[in-house]
Amino acid sequence: MIKRVLIILTAFYLLALLQTSFFVHFRLWGIFPNFILILTLLINVFEKPQKNTGIFAGFIGGFLLDIFSSNLIGFYTLILLTLSFLIKIIFRKYVRAPAW
Amino acid sequence: MKLPAKKNKILIIIVIGILLVLSLNFFQKETKGFFYVISAPIQITFWSAGDRVSGFFEAVGNLSNLQNENDELQKVIRELLVEKASSAELKKENETLRGALQIGLQKDFQLALVEIISKDIGQESILINQGSGDGLSLGMPVVTQERVLLGRISEVFESFSRVTLISNKESSFDAKVSGNDTTGVARGQGNSKIKFELVPQDKPLKVDDLVVSSSLGGIYPEGLLAGTVKKVERNDVSPFYQAEILPLFDIRGSAAVFVILNFTND
């Protein structure tokens, strides 16, 4: 559990630094993709619905987005947490995938 | 319905986490400043690496245009050689004036050289590596060596400052067209776009006109380059018309910029 938490923390932190300092030099069709948001969604969609790593990923990802933006701390945290919760609820109650 | 104990525990942890995060807003500057201090060395490395890599890919992408560009340049060189032969003195005076212009920025303003560390996620603002400890304060304009306007300082930390770019939706300033008396308001639209609004119908404006800052609103000094007119949008019904401006600044390839220290808006 602690190992998973540390991996997520490190991965999201590095991704936040890359997104704000490296990937800003590249545009995809005129826009800068939000990789932290994409990774959070991917974790929530592809992990087992019973696991809670995705929710923690949403919390960390949102917190780092807040730190490296000019918004109030908590803005992206609440958004990504809510998204993670919604995905979990939908996958637990309404979606059944063969892999799970 | 009573929730299972495990779910209860998770919910409590999440609620405590949210409350902790929201309470950090009381120490927002200290919290963000701490992260910027530990991240700055890595971000500076990533910034320069990103600049080099994007420059490489841009060159590769332009390979097909190189032959045409080469032919054009050869033509220009031939024309310039003819001009040089017939106007040697004028060229010498031109070079002297160009040299004077290059130091014009330092002559007009007191400057601080700063580095761009990062660009904010989802916002048209950048972080630079100097702050209140280095004498920077709110409202100071940020420009490049060529007098191209980037924006102004909107948040100051101890060792860092946030610069709101002129393409930010919250940015608007008085501007005018270089070379005539057409005035208007340059308003950021996000995504590196700027609109030049409130231009009186009887004032001229055409594509490729150079738009510069005006000292009228006291936000920026006079004459800093904002952008060129890309598209004019006229409406015969309204007393004003507007245009789309292509900003001259490009944060890619602009690692070092200048803060104008002896100009702040009231």
Coordinates of C-alpha atoms in Angstrom, one line a residue:
Chain A
M1 CA 0.0 0.0 0.0
I2 CA 2.7 2.5 1.0
K3 CA 4.8 1.4 -2.0
R4 CA 1.8 2.1 -4.3
V5 CA 1.3 5.5 -2.6
L6 CA 4.9 6.5 -3.1
I7 CA 4.9 5.4 -6.7
I8 CA 1.8 7.5 -7.5
L9 CA 3.2 10.5 -5.6
T10 CA 6.5 10.3 -7.5
A11 CA 4.9 9.7 -10.9
F12 CA 2.4 12.5 -10.6
Y13 CA 5.0 14.9 -9.3
L14 CA 7.4 14.2 -12.2
L15 CA 4.5 14.5 -14.6
A16 CA 3.5 17.9 -13.2
L17 CA 7.1 19.1 -13.7
L18 CA 7.2 17.8 -17.2
Q19 CA 3.8 19.2 -18.1
T20 CA 4.7 22.7 -16.9
S21 CA 8.3 22.9 -18.1
F22 CA 8.9 20.4 -20.9
F23 CA 5.6 19.7 -22.7
V24 CA 4.7 23.4 -22.9
H25 CA 7.1 23.6 -25.9
F26 CA 4.9 21.2 -27.8
R27 CA 1.4 21.8 -29.0
L28 CA -1.0 19.2 -30.3
W29 CA -3.3 20.9 -32.8
G30 CA -2.9 24.2 -30.9
I31 CA -3.6 22.9 -27.4
F32 CA -1.5 21.7 -24.4
P33 CA -2.9 18.3 -23.2
N34 CA -3.4 17.9 -19.4
F35 CA -1.4 14.7 -18.8
I36 CA -2.2 14.6 -15.1
L37 CA -5.9 14.6 -15.9
I38 CA -5.4 11.9 -18.5
L39 CA -3.4 9.7 -16.2
T40 CA -5.9 10.1 -13.4
L41 CA -8.7 9.0 -15.7
L42 CA -6.7 6.1 -17.1
I43 CA -5.9 4.8 -13.5
N44 CA -9.6 5.0 -12.5
V45 CA -10.8 3.4 -15.7
F46 CA -8.4 0.5 -15.9
E47 CA -8.0 -0.6 -12.3
K48 CA -10.4 -2.9 -10.6
P49 CA -13.5 -1.0 -9.4
Q50 CA -13.1 -2.3 -5.9
K51 CA -9.6 -0.8 -5.5
N52 CA -9.2 2.8 -4.3
T53 CA -5.9 3.7 -5.8
G54 CA -7.7 5.8 -8.4
I55 CA -9.3 8.0 -5.8
F56 CA -5.9 8.6 -4.2
A57 CA -4.5 9.3 -7.6
G58 CA -7.3 11.9 -8.2
F59 CA -6.5 13.6 -4.9
I60 CA -2.7 13.8 -5.6
G61 CA -3.1 14.8 -9.2
G62 CA -5.6 17.5 -8.3
F63 CA -3.4 18.8 -5.5
L64 CA -0.3 19.0 -7.8
L65 CA -2.4 20.8 -10.5
D66 CA -3.4 23.3 -7.9
I67 CA 0.2 23.9 -6.8
F68 CA 1.4 24.5 -10.3
S69 CA -1.4 26.7 -11.4
S70 CA -2.6 30.1 -10.2
N71 CA -5.9 28.7 -8.9
L72 CA -6.8 28.4 -5.2
I73 CA -5.5 25.1 -3.6
G74 CA -8.4 22.7 -3.7
F75 CA -9.9 23.7 -7.1
Y76 CA -8.5 20.9 -9.2
T77 CA -8.3 18.6 -6.1
L78 CA -12.1 18.6 -5.7
I79 CA -12.7 18.3 -9.5
L80 CA -10.4 15.3 -9.9
L81 CA -11.6 13.6 -6.7
T82 CA -15.2 14.0 -7.9
L83 CA -14.3 12.6 -11.3
S84 CA -12.6 9.6 -9.7
F85 CA -15.5 9.0 -7.4
L86 CA -18.0 9.1 -10.3
I87 CA -16.0 6.7 -12.4
K88 CA -15.7 4.3 -9.4
I89 CA -19.5 4.4 -8.8
I90 CA -20.3 3.9 -12.5
F91 CA -17.9 1.0 -12.8
R92 CA -19.0 -0.6 -9.6
K93 CA -22.7 -0.4 -10.2
Y94 CA -23.3 -0.3 -13.9
V95 CA -20.3 -1.6 -15.9
R96 CA -19.0 -5.1 -16.0
A97 CA -15.8 -5.7 -18.0
P98 CA -14.6 -9.3 -18.7
A99 CA -11.1 -8.5 -17.4
W100 CA -12.5 -8.0 -13.9
Chain B
M1 CA -28.2 2.2 6.0
K2 CA -24.9 1.8 7.8
L3 CA -21.8 1.9 5.6
P4 CA -19.3 -0.9 5.9
A5 CA -16.4 0.1 8.3
K6 CA -13.8 0.1 5.5
K7 CA -15.8 2.5 3.4
N8 CA -16.4 4.7 6.4
K9 CA -12.7 4.8 7.1
I10 CA -11.9 5.8 3.5
L11 CA -14.6 8.5 3.5
I12 CA -13.3 10.0 6.7
I13 CA -9.7 10.0 5.3
I14 CA -10.9 11.7 2.2
V15 CA -12.9 14.3 4.1
I16 CA -9.9 15.1 6.3
G17 CA -7.7 15.2 3.3
I18 CA -10.0 17.8 1.6
L19 CA -10.2 19.9 4.7
L20 CA -6.4 19.9 5.0
V21 CA -6.0 20.9 1.4
L22 CA -8.5 23.7 1.7
S23 CA -6.9 25.0 4.9
L24 CA -3.6 25.3 3.0
N25 CA -5.2 28.3 1.2
F26 CA -4.4 30.3 4.4
F27 CA -0.8 29.5 3.7
Q28 CA -1.0 29.5 -0.1
K29 CA 2.1 31.5 -0.8
E30 CA 4.2 29.6 1.6
T31 CA 2.9 26.2 0.3
K32 CA 3.3 27.1 -3.4
G33 CA 6.6 28.8 -2.7
F34 CA 8.0 25.7 -1.0
F35 CA 7.1 23.5 -4.0
Y36 CA 8.6 26.0 -6.4
V37 CA 11.8 26.1 -4.5
I38 CA 12.3 22.3 -4.5
S39 CA 11.1 22.0 -8.1
A40 CA 12.9 25.0 -9.7
P41 CA 16.2 23.2 -10.5
I42 CA 14.4 20.3 -12.2
Q43 CA 12.0 22.7 -14.0
I44 CA 14.8 24.8 -15.4
T45 CA 16.5 21.7 -16.8
F46 CA 13.2 20.5 -18.3
W47 CA 12.5 23.9 -19.7
S48 CA 15.8 24.1 -21.6
A49 CA 15.6 20.5 -22.7
G50 CA 12.1 21.1 -24.0
D51 CA 13.3 24.1 -25.9
R52 CA 16.1 22.2 -27.6
V53 CA 13.9 19.2 -28.5
S54 CA 11.1 21.3 -29.9
G55 CA 13.6 23.3 -31.9
F56 CA 15.0 20.1 -33.4
F57 CA 11.5 18.9 -34.4
E58 CA 10.6 22.3 -35.8
A59 CA 13.7 22.2 -38.0
V60 CA 12.9 18.7 -39.2
G61 CA 9.4 19.7 -40.0
N62 CA 10.6 22.6 -42.0
L63 CA 13.0 20.6 -44.2
S64 CA 10.7 20.6 -47.2
N65 CA 10.6 24.4 -47.1
L66 CA 14.4 24.8 -46.9
Q67 CA 15.0 24.8 -50.7
N68 CA 12.4 27.5 -51.3
E69 CA 13.7 29.5 -48.4
N70 CA 17.3 29.1 -49.7
D71 CA 16.2 30.4 -53.2
E72 CA 14.4 33.4 -51.6
L73 CA 17.4 34.2 -49.5
Q74 CA 19.8 34.1 -52.5
K75 CA 17.5 36.5 -54.3
V76 CA 17.5 38.8 -51.3
I77 CA 21.3 38.7 -51.0
R78 CA 21.7 39.7 -54.7
E79 CA 19.4 42.6 -54.2
L80 CA 21.2 43.7 -51.0
L81 CA 24.6 43.6 -52.7
V82 CA 23.3 45.9 -55.4
E83 CA 22.0 48.3 -52.7
K84 CA 25.3 48.0 -50.8
A85 CA 27.2 49.1 -53.8
S86 CA 25.1 52.1 -54.4
S87 CA 24.4 53.3 -50.8
A88 CA 27.4 52.3 -48.6
E89 CA 27.1 55.4 -46.4
L90 CA 23.4 54.8 -45.7
K91 CA 24.1 51.2 -44.8
K92 CA 26.8 52.3 -42.3
E93 CA 24.4 54.8 -40.7
N94 CA 21.7 52.1 -40.6
E95 CA 24.1 49.7 -38.8
T96 CA 25.0 52.4 -36.2
L97 CA 21.3 53.1 -35.5
R98 CA 20.6 49.4 -35.3
G99 CA 23.3 49.1 -32.6
A100 CA 21.8 52.0 -30.7
L101 CA 18.4 50.4 -30.8
Q102 CA 19.7 47.2 -29.4
I103 CA 20.8 49.0 -26.2
G104 CA 17.6 51.2 -26.3
L105 CA 15.9 48.9 -23.8
Q106 CA 18.6 49.4 -21.2
K107 CA 18.7 53.1 -21.8
D108 CA 14.9 53.6 -21.2
F109 CA 14.3 51.3 -18.3
Q110 CA 15.9 49.7 -15.2
L111 CA 15.8 46.0 -15.9
A112 CA 16.2 42.7 -14.1
L113 CA 17.2 39.6 -16.1
V114 CA 15.0 36.6 -15.1
E115 CA 14.5 33.1 -16.4
I116 CA 11.2 31.4 -17.2
I117 CA 10.8 28.2 -15.2
S118 CA 7.4 27.0 -16.1
K119 CA 4.1 27.7 -17.7
D120 CA 0.9 27.3 -15.6
I121 CA -1.4 24.4 -16.3
G122 CA -4.5 25.6 -18.1
Q123 CA -3.6 29.3 -17.6
E124 CA -1.9 31.9 -19.7
S125 CA 0.7 32.7 -17.1
I126 CA 4.4 31.8 -16.4
L127 CA 6.6 31.5 -13.4
I128 CA 9.9 33.3 -13.3
N129 CA 12.8 32.7 -11.0
Q130 CA 12.9 36.0 -9.0
G131 CA 10.5 37.4 -6.4
S132 CA 10.1 39.9 -3.6
G133 CA 13.5 39.0 -2.3
D134 CA 15.0 40.2 -5.5
G135 CA 13.1 43.5 -5.6
L136 CA 10.2 42.5 -7.8
S137 CA 6.7 43.6 -7.0
L138 CA 3.2 43.4 -8.4
G139 CA 2.4 45.1 -11.7
M140 CA 5.9 45.2 -13.1
P141 CA 5.9 44.6 -16.9
V142 CA 7.9 41.7 -18.4
V143 CA 9.5 42.1 -21.8
T144 CA 12.0 40.4 -24.1
Q145 CA 15.3 42.0 -25.3
E146 CA 13.5 43.1 -28.5
R147 CA 10.9 45.1 -26.5
V148 CA 8.2 42.5 -27.1
L149 CA 5.7 42.5 -24.3
L150 CA 5.0 39.3 -22.4
G151 CA 2.8 40.5 -19.5
R152 CA 3.1 41.7 -16.0
I153 CA 3.7 40.3 -12.6
S154 CA 0.5 39.2 -10.9
E155 CA 1.7 37.3 -7.9
V156 CA 5.0 37.6 -6.0
F157 CA 6.6 34.9 -3.8
E158 CA 9.9 35.2 -2.0
S159 CA 12.0 33.8 -4.8
F160 CA 9.5 33.5 -7.6
S161 CA 6.9 35.5 -9.4
R162 CA 3.9 34.7 -11.5
V163 CA 3.5 36.7 -14.8
T164 CA 0.1 37.0 -16.3
L165 CA 0.6 36.9 -20.1
I166 CA -1.1 39.5 -22.3
S167 CA -3.1 36.6 -23.9
N168 CA -4.6 35.7 -20.5
K169 CA -8.4 36.2 -20.4
E170 CA -7.9 38.5 -17.4
S171 CA -5.5 40.8 -19.2
S172 CA -6.5 44.0 -21.0
F173 CA -4.6 47.1 -21.7
D174 CA -4.7 50.2 -23.8
A175 CA -2.9 49.8 -27.1
K176 CA -2.4 51.6 -30.4
V177 CA -1.2 50.9 -33.9
S178 CA 2.4 51.9 -34.5
G179 CA 2.7 54.7 -37.0
N180 CA -0.8 56.1 -36.8
D181 CA -3.3 57.3 -34.2
T182 CA -5.5 54.3 -34.1
T183 CA -6.2 53.3 -30.5
G184 CA -8.1 50.5 -28.9
V185 CA -8.0 47.9 -26.1
A186 CA -6.0 44.7 -26.3
R187 CA -7.8 42.0 -24.5
G188 CA -6.5 38.4 -23.9
Q189 CA -8.7 35.6 -25.2
G190 CA -6.7 32.6 -23.8
N191 CA -4.8 30.1 -25.9
S192 CA -2.2 32.7 -27.1
K193 CA -4.9 34.8 -28.7
I194 CA -5.5 38.6 -28.3
K195 CA -8.4 40.8 -29.6
F196 CA -7.8 44.4 -30.4
E197 CA -11.2 45.9 -29.5
L198 CA -13.0 49.3 -29.3
V199 CA -11.3 50.6 -32.4
P200 CA -13.3 53.6 -33.7
Q201 CA -14.8 53.0 -37.2
D202 CA -13.1 56.1 -38.7
K203 CA -9.6 54.9 -37.7
P204 CA -7.6 52.8 -40.1
L205 CA -6.5 49.3 -39.3
K206 CA -5.2 46.6 -41.7
V207 CA -3.6 43.2 -41.6
D208 CA 0.1 43.2 -40.6
D209 CA -0.2 46.5 -38.7
L210 CA 2.0 46.5 -35.6
V211 CA 0.1 46.9 -32.3
V212 CA 2.1 48.4 -29.4
S213 CA 1.2 49.3 -25.8
S214 CA -0.1 52.7 -24.9
S215 CA 0.7 54.5 -21.7
L216 CA -2.9 55.8 -21.5
G217 CA -4.1 53.3 -18.9
G218 CA -0.9 53.3 -17.0
I219 CA -0.6 49.5 -17.2
Y220 CA 2.4 49.3 -19.4
P221 CA 4.9 51.8 -20.7
E222 CA 4.5 53.3 -24.1
G223 CA 5.7 51.5 -27.2
L224 CA 6.2 47.9 -26.1
L225 CA 5.4 45.5 -29.0
A226 CA 2.2 43.4 -28.5
G227 CA 1.5 41.8 -31.8
T228 CA 0.5 42.1 -35.4
V229 CA -3.0 42.4 -36.8
K230 CA -4.0 39.0 -38.2
K231 CA -7.7 39.6 -39.1
V232 CA -9.9 42.7 -39.1
E233 CA -13.5 42.2 -38.0
R234 CA -15.8 45.0 -39.1
N235 CA -19.4 45.5 -38.2
D236 CA -21.1 48.5 -39.8
V237 CA -23.8 48.6 -37.1
S238 CA -21.4 49.1 -34.1
P239 CA -19.5 52.4 -33.6
F240 CA -16.3 50.3 -33.0
Y241 CA -14.7 47.4 -34.8
Q242 CA -12.1 44.9 -33.7
A243 CA -9.3 42.7 -34.9
E244 CA -7.5 39.5 -34.0
I245 CA -3.9 40.0 -33.0
L246 CA -1.1 37.5 -33.4
P247 CA 1.1 38.0 -30.3
L248 CA 4.8 38.6 -31.0
F249 CA 6.0 36.7 -28.0
D250 CA 6.7 33.0 -28.0
I251 CA 7.6 31.5 -24.7
R252 CA 9.2 28.6 -26.6
G253 CA 12.8 29.8 -27.1
S254 CA 12.4 32.6 -24.5
A255 CA 14.2 31.3 -21.5
A256 CA 15.6 34.7 -20.4
V257 CA 13.4 37.8 -20.3
F258 CA 13.5 41.2 -18.5
V259 CA 11.4 42.7 -15.7
I260 CA 11.1 46.5 -15.9
L261 CA 11.8 47.6 -12.4
N262 CA 11.1 51.3 -12.6
F263 CA 7.5 51.1 -13.9
T264 CA 4.5 50.0 -11.8
N265 CA 0.8 50.8 -12.4
D266 CA -1.1 52.5 -9.6

